[in-house]
mmCIF file of C-alpha atoms in Angstrom:
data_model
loop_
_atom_site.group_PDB
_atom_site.id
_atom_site.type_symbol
_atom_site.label_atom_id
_atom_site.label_comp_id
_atom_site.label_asym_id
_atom_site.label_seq_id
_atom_site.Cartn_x
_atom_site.Cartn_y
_atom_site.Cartn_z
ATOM 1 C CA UNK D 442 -2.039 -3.448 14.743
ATOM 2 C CA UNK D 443 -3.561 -0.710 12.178
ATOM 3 C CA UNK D 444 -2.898 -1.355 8.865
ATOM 4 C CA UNK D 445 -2.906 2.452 6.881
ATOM 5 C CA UNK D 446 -2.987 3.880 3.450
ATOM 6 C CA UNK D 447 -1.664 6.953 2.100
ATOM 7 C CA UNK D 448 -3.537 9.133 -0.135
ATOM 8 C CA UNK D 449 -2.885 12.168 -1.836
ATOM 9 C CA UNK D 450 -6.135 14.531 -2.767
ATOM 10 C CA UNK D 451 -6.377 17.195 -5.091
ATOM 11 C CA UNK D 452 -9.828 19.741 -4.708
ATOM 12 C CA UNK D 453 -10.662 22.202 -7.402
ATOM 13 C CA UNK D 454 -13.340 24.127 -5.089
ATOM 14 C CA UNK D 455 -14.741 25.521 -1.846
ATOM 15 C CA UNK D 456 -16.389 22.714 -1.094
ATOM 16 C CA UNK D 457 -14.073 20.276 -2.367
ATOM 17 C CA UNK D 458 -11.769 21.807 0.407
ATOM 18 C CA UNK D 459 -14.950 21.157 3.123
ATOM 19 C CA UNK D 460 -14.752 17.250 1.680
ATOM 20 C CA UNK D 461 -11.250 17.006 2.077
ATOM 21 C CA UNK D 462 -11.368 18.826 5.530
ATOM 22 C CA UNK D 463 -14.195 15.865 6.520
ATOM 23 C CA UNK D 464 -12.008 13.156 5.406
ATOM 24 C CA UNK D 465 -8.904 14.153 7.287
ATOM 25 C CA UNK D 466 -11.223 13.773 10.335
ATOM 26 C CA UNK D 467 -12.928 10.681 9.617
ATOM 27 C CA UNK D 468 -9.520 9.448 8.487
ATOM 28 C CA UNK D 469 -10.041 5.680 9.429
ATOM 29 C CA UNK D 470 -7.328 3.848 8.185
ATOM 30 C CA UNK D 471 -6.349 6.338 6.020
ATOM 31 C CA UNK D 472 -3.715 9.356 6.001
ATOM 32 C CA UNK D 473 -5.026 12.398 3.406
ATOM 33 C CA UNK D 474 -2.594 14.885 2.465
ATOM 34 C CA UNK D 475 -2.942 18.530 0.505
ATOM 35 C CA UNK D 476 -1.319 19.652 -2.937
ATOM 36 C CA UNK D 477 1.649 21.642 -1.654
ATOM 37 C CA UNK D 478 0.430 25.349 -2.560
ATOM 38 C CA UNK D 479 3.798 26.103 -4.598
ATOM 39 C CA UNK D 480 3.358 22.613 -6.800
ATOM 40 C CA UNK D 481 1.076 22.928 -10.092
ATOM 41 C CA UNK D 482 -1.626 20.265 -10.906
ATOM 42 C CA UNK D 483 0.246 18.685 -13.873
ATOM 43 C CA UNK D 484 3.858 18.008 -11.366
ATOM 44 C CA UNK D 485 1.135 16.751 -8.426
ATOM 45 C CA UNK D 486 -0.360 13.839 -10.505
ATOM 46 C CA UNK D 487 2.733 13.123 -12.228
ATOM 47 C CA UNK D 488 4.600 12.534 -8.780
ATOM 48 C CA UNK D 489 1.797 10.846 -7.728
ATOM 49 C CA UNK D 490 2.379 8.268 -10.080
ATOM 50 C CA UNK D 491 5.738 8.252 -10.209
ATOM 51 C CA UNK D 492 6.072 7.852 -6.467
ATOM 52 C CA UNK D 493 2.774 4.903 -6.640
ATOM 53 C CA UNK D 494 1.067 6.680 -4.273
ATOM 54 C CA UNK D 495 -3.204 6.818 -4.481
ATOM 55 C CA UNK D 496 -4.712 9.852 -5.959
ATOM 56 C CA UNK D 497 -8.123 11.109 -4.671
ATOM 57 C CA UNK D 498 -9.668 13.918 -7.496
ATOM 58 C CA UNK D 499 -12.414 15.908 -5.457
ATOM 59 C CA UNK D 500 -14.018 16.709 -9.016
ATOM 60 C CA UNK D 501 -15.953 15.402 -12.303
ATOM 61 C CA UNK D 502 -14.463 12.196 -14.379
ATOM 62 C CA UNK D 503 -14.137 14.178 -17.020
ATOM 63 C CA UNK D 504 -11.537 16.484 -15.286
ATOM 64 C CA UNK D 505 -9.661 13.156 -13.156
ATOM 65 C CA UNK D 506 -9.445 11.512 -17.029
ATOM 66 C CA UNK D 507 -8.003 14.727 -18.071
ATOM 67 C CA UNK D 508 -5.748 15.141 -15.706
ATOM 68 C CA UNK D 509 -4.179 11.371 -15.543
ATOM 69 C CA UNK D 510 -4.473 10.028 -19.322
ATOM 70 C CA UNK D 511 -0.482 11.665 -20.007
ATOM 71 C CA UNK D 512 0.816 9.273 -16.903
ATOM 72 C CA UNK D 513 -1.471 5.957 -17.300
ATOM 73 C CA UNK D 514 1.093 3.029 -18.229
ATOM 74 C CA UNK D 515 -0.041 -0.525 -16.913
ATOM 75 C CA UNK D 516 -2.940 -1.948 -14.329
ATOM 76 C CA UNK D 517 -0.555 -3.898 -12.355
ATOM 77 C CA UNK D 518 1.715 -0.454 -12.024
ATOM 78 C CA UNK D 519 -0.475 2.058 -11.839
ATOM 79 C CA UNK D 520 -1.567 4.213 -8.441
ATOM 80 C CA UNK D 521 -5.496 4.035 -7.663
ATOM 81 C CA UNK D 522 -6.921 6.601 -8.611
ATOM 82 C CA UNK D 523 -10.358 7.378 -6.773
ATOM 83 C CA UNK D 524 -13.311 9.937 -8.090
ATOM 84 C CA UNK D 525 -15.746 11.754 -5.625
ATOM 85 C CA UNK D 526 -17.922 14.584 -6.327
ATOM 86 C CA UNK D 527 -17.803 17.467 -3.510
ATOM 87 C CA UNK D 528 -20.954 16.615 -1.995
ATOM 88 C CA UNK D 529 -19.617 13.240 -1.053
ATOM 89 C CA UNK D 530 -22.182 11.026 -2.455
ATOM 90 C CA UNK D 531 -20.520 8.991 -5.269
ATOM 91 C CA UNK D 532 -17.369 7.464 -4.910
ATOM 92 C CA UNK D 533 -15.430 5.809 -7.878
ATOM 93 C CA UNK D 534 -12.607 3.767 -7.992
ATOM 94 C CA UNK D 535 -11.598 4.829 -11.878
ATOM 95 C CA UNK D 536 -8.243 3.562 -11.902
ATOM 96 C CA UNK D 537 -6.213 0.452 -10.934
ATOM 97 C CA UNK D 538 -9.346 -0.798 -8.564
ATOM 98 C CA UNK D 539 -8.079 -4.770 -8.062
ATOM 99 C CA UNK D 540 -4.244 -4.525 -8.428
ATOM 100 C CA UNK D 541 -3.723 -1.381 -6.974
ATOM 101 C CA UNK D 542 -5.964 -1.891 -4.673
ATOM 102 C CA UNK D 543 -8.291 1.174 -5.592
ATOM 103 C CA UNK D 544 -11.524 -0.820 -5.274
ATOM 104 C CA UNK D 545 -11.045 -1.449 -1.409
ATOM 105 C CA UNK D 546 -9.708 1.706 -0.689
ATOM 106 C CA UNK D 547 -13.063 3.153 -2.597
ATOM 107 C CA UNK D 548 -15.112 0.626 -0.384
ATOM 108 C CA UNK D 549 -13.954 1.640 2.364
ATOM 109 C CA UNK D 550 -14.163 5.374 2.217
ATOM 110 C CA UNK D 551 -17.758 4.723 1.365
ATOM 111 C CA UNK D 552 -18.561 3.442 4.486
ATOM 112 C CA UNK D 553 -17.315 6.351 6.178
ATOM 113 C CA UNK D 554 -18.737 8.794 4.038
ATOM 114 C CA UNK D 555 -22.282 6.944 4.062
ATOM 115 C CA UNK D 556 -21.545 7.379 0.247
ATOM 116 C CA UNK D 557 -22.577 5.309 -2.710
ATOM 117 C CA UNK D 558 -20.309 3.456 -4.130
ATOM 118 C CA UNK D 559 -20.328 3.270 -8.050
ATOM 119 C CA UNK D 560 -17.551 0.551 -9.574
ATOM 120 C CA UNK D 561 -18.627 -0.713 -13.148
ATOM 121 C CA UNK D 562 -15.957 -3.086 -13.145
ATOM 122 C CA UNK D 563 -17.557 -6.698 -14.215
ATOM 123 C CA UNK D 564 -16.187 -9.060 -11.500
ATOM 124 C CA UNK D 565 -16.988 -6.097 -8.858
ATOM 125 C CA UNK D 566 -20.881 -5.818 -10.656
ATOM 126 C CA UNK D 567 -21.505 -9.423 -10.503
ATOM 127 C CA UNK D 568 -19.882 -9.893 -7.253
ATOM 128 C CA UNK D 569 -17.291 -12.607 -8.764
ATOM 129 C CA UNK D 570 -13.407 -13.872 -7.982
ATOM 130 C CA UNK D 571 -11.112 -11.386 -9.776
ATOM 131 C CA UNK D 572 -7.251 -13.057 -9.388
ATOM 132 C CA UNK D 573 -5.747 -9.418 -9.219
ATOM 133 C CA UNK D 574 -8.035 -8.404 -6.199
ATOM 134 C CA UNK D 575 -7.037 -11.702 -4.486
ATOM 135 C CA UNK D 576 -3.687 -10.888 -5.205
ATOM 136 C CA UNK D 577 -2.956 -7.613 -4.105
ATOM 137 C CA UNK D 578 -5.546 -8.186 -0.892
ATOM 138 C CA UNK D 579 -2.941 -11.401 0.563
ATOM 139 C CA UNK D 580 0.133 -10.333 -0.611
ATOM 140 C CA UNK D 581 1.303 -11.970 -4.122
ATOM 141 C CA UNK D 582 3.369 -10.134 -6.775
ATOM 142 C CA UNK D 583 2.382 -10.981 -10.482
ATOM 143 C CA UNK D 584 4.426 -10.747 -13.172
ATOM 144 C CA UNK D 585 4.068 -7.215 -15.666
ATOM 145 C CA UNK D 586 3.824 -10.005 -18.654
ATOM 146 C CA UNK D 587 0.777 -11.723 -17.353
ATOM 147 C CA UNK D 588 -1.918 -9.451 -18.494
ATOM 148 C CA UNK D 589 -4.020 -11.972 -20.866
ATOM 149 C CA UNK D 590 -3.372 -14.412 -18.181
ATOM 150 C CA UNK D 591 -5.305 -12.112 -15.553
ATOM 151 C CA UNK D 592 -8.050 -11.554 -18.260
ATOM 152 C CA UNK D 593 -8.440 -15.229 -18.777
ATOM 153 C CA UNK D 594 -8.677 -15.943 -14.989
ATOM 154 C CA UNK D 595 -11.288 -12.898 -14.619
ATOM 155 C CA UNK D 596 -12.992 -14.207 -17.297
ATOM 156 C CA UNK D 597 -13.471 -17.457 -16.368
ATOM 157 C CA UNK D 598 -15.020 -16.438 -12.833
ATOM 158 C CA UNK D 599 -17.268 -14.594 -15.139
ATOM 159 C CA UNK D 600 -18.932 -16.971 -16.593
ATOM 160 C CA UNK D 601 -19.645 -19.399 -13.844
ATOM 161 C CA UNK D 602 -15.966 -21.624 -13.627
ATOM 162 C CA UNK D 603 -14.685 -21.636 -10.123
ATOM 163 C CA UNK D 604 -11.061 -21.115 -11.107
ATOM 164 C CA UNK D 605 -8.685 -24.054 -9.200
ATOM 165 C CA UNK D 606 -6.087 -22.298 -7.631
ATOM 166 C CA UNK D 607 -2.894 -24.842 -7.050
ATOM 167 C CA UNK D 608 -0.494 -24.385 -4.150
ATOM 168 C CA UNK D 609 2.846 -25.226 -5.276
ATOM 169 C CA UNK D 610 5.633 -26.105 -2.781
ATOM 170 C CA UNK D 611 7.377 -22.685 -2.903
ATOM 171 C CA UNK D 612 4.332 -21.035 -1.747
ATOM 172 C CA UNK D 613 3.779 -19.968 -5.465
ATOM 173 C CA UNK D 614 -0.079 -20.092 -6.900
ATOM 174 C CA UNK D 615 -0.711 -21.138 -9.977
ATOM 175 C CA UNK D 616 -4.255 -20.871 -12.127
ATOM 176 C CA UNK D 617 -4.719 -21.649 -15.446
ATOM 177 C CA UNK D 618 -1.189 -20.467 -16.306
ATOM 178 C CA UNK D 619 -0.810 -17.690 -14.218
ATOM 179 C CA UNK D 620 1.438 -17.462 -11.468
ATOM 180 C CA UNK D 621 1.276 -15.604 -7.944
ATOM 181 C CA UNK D 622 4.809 -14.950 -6.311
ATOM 182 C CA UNK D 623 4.266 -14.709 -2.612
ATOM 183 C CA UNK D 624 5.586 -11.502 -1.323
ATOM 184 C CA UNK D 625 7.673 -12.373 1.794
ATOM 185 C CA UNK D 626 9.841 -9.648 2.878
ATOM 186 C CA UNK D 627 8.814 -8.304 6.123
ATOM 187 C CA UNK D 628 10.722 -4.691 7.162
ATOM 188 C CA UNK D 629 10.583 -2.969 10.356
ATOM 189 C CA UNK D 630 11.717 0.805 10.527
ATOM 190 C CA UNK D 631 12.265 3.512 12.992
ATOM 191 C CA UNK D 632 13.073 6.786 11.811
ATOM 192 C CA UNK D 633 13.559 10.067 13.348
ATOM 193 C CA UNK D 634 10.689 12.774 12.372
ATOM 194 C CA UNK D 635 10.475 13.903 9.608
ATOM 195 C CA UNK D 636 12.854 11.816 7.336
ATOM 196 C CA UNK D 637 12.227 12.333 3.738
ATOM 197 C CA UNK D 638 10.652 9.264 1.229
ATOM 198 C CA UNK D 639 14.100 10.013 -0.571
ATOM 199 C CA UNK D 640 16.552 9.542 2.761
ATOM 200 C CA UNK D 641 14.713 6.300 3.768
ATOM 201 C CA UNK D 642 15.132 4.605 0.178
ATOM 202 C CA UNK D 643 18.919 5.717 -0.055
ATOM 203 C CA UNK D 644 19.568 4.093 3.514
ATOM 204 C CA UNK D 645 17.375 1.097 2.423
ATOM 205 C CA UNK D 646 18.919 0.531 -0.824
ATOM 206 C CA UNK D 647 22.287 -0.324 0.979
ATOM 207 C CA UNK D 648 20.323 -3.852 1.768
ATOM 208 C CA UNK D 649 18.043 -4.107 -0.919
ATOM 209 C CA UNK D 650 17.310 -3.048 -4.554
ATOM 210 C CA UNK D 651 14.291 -1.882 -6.220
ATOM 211 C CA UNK D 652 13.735 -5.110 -8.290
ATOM 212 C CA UNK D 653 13.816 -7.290 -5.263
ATOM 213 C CA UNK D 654 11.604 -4.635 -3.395
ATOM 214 C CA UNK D 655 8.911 -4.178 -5.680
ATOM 215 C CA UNK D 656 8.721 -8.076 -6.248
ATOM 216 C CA UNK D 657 9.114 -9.047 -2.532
ATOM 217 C CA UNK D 658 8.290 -6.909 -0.028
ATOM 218 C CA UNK D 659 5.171 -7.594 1.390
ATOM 219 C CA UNK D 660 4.720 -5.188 4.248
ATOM 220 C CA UNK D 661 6.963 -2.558 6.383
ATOM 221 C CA UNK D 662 6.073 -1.822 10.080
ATOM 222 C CA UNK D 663 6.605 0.485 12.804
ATOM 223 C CA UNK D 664 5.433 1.960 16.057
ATOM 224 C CA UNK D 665 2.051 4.002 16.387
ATOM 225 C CA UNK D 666 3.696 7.146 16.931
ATOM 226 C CA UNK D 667 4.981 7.019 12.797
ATOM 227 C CA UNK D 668 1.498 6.490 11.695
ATOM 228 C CA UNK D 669 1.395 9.583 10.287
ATOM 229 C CA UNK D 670 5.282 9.800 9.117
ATOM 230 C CA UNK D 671 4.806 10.819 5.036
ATOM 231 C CA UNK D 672 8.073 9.692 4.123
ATOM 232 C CA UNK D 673 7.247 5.967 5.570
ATOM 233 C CA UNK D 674 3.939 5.669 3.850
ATOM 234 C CA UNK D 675 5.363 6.991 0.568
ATOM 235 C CA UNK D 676 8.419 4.223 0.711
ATOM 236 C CA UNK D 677 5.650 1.918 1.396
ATOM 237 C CA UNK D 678 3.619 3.119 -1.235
ATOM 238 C CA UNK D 679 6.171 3.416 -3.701
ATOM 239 C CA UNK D 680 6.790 -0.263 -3.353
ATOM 240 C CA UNK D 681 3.330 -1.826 -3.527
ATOM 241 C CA UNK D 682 3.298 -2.704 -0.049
ATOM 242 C CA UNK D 683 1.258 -2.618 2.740
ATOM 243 C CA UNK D 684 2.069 -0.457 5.615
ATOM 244 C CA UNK D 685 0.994 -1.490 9.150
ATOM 245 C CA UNK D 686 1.529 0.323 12.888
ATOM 246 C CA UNK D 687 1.900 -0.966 16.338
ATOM 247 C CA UNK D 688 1.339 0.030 19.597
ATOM 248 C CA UNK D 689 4.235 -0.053 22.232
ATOM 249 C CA UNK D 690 2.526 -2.981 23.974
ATOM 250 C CA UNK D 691 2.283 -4.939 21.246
ATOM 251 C CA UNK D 692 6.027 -4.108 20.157
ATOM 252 C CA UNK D 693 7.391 -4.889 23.902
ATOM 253 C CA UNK D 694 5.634 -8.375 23.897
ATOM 254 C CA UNK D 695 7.686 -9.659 21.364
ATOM 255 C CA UNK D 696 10.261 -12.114 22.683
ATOM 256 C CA UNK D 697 13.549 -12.943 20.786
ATOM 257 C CA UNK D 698 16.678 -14.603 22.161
ATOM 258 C CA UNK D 699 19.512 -11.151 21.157
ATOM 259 C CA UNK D 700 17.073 -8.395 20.409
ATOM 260 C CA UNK D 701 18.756 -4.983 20.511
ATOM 261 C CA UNK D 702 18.049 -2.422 22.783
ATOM 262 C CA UNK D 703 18.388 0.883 22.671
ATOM 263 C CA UNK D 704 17.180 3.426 26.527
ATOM 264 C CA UNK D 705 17.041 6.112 23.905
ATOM 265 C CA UNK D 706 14.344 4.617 22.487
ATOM 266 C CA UNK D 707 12.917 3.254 24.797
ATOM 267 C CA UNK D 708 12.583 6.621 26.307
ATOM 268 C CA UNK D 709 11.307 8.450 23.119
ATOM 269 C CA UNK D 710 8.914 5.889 21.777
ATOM 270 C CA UNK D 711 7.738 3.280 25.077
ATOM 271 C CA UNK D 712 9.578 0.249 23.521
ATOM 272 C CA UNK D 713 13.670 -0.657 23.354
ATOM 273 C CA UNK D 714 13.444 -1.609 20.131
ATOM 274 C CA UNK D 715 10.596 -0.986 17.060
ATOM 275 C CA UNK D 716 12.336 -2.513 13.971
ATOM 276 C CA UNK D 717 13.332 -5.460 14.713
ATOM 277 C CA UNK D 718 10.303 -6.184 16.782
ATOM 278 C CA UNK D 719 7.866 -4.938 13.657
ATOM 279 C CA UNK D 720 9.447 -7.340 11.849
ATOM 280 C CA UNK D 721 9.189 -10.035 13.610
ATOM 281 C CA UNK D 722 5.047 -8.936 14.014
ATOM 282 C CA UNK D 723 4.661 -8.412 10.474
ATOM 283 C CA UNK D 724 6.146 -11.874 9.732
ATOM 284 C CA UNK D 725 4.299 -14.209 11.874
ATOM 285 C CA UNK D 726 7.939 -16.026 12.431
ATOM 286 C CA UNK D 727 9.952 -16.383 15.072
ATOM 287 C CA UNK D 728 13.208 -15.566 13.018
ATOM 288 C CA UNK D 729 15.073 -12.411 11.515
ATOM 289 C CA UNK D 730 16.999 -12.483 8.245
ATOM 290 C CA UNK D 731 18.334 -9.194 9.235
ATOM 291 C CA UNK D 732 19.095 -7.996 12.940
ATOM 292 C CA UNK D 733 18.940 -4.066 13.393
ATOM 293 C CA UNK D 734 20.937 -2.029 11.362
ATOM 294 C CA UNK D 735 21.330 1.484 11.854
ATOM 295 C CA UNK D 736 22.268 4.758 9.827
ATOM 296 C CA UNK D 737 21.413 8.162 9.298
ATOM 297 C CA UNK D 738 18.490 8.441 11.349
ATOM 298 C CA UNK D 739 17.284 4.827 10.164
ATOM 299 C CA UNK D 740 17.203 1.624 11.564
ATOM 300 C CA UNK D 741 15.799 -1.682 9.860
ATOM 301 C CA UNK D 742 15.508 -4.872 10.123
ATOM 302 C CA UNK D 743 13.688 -7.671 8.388
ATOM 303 C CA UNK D 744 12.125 -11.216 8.219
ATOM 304 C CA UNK D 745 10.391 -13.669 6.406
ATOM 305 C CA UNK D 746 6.524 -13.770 6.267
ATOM 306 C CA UNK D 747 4.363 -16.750 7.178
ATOM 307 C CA UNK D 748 2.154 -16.629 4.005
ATOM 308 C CA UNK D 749 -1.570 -17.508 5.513
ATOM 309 C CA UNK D 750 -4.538 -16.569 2.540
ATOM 310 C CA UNK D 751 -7.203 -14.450 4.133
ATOM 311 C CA UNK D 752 -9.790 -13.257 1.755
ATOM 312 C CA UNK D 753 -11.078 -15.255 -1.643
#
């Protein structure tokens, strides 16, 4: 299983293209992609936040700030959006770093840049539990009206309380007030190449709308082969969710009493089947809500998460 995270980069120089070129091969868990050549600046950060997808500026602060302050909105909405200078020493998570996720994505690339990295965030600084981070990191939606909530948590952790975090029977968390919603839809997909973000959400929106999406969907999975399929990271993306890969072997171990099968793809990919399989991976159950279904191109399939809590 490789879990992977799209992000779109944008490079103002020479050797902002050399840094870009270096990520793409130290990718990691991570799939960079270019400003289309025919797309201005302006449209590329726009869609970038329209479509939820992290934005790596190659550049100053002063330029990323520029370029981001028309489309900024709300923390728990926002794409991360991650600075690095073009000699690849600094790297800062500027925007949406515990929600969004932009602090561990800026952590990360660190790592495998040998690069410093520079968050002046208060709970990162002191080291401290931030309720956001331990959101987003194991999977639990919070509400857009919990803001103060989140601040009061944070704040809390901040000066010395060990917040008590209560484990009610639906799998919801609550701390001092606020509550975490478990995300617990699990979706497998298999696409043919080279399906578009748009295509994918049309066919997916037959089953399930946006609200329920953005709220519940906690991961979507596929083979190894669509690791690197744009249009499956960016419906991933677009949603808040994580996006994981599997190998064939680990898709054909699966066992489930009326799995479909398909020798087509079997023949393409190494496995019979990838979504329904994925799902059932992705879920830690032994049960699907929703056997295969099929479409343009498409198939999915989908079923409830096991919530476990990894990281406090």
């Amino acid at each position: 299983m490789r879990k992977i995270t799209l992000i779109r980069v944008l490079y103002f120089t020479e050797g902002g293209r050399s840094l870009f070129e270096s990520l793409r091969e130290k990718s990691g868990n991570f799939t960079f992609c270019d400003m289309p050549p025919e797309m201005s600046r302006d449209d590329y950060v726009k869609e970038s936040f329209i479509l939820h997808i992290p934005l790596m500026i190659i550049g100053s602060c002063g330029i990323a700030v520029r370029l981001i302050a028309p489309y900024v909105k709300d923390k728990l909405y926002d794409p991360p959006v991650i600075v690095m200078d073009e000699g690849g020493y600094f790297v800062i998570p500027l925007l949406s770093g515990h929600y969004g996720g932009g602090y561990d994505i800026a952590r990360e690339l660190s790592k495998s840049l040998s690069a410093k990295l520079i968050s002046t965030s208060a709970s990162d600084v002191n080291n401290t539990f931030a309720i956001d981070v331990f959101a987003k990191r194991n999977g639990f939606f919070i509400s857009d009206n919990d803001h103060e909530l989140i601040k009061k948590v944070n704040s809390a952790a901040l000066s010395g309380e060990k917040p008590d975090l209560n484990y009610l029977s639906d799998g919801t968390i609550e701390v001092m007030g606020l509550k975490l919603y478990p995300k617990t839809l699990c979706l497998g997909m298999g696409s043919k190449k080279g399906k578009s973000f748009e295509e994918l959400k049309a066919y997916l929106n037959r089953f399930f709308d946006d609200e329920k999406l953005r709220r519940e969907l906690y991961a979507i999975g596929t083979v190894d082969l669509k690791a690197e399929e744009a249009g499956l990271l960016t419906l991933a993306a677009f949603y808040g969710a994580f996006f994981f890969t599997y190998t064939k072997e680990e898709l054909s171990a699966v066992t489930y009493d009326g799995l479909s099968k398909s020798d087509f793809v079997k023949e393409t990919v190494g496995v019979d089947n990838v979504c329904e399989r994925a799902a059932l991976l992705l879920s830690g159950g032994e049960e699907l809500l929703l056997s295969k279904k099929a479409g343009d191109g498409i198939t999915i399939a989908s079923a409830k998460r096991l919530v476990t809590i990894g990281e406090i």
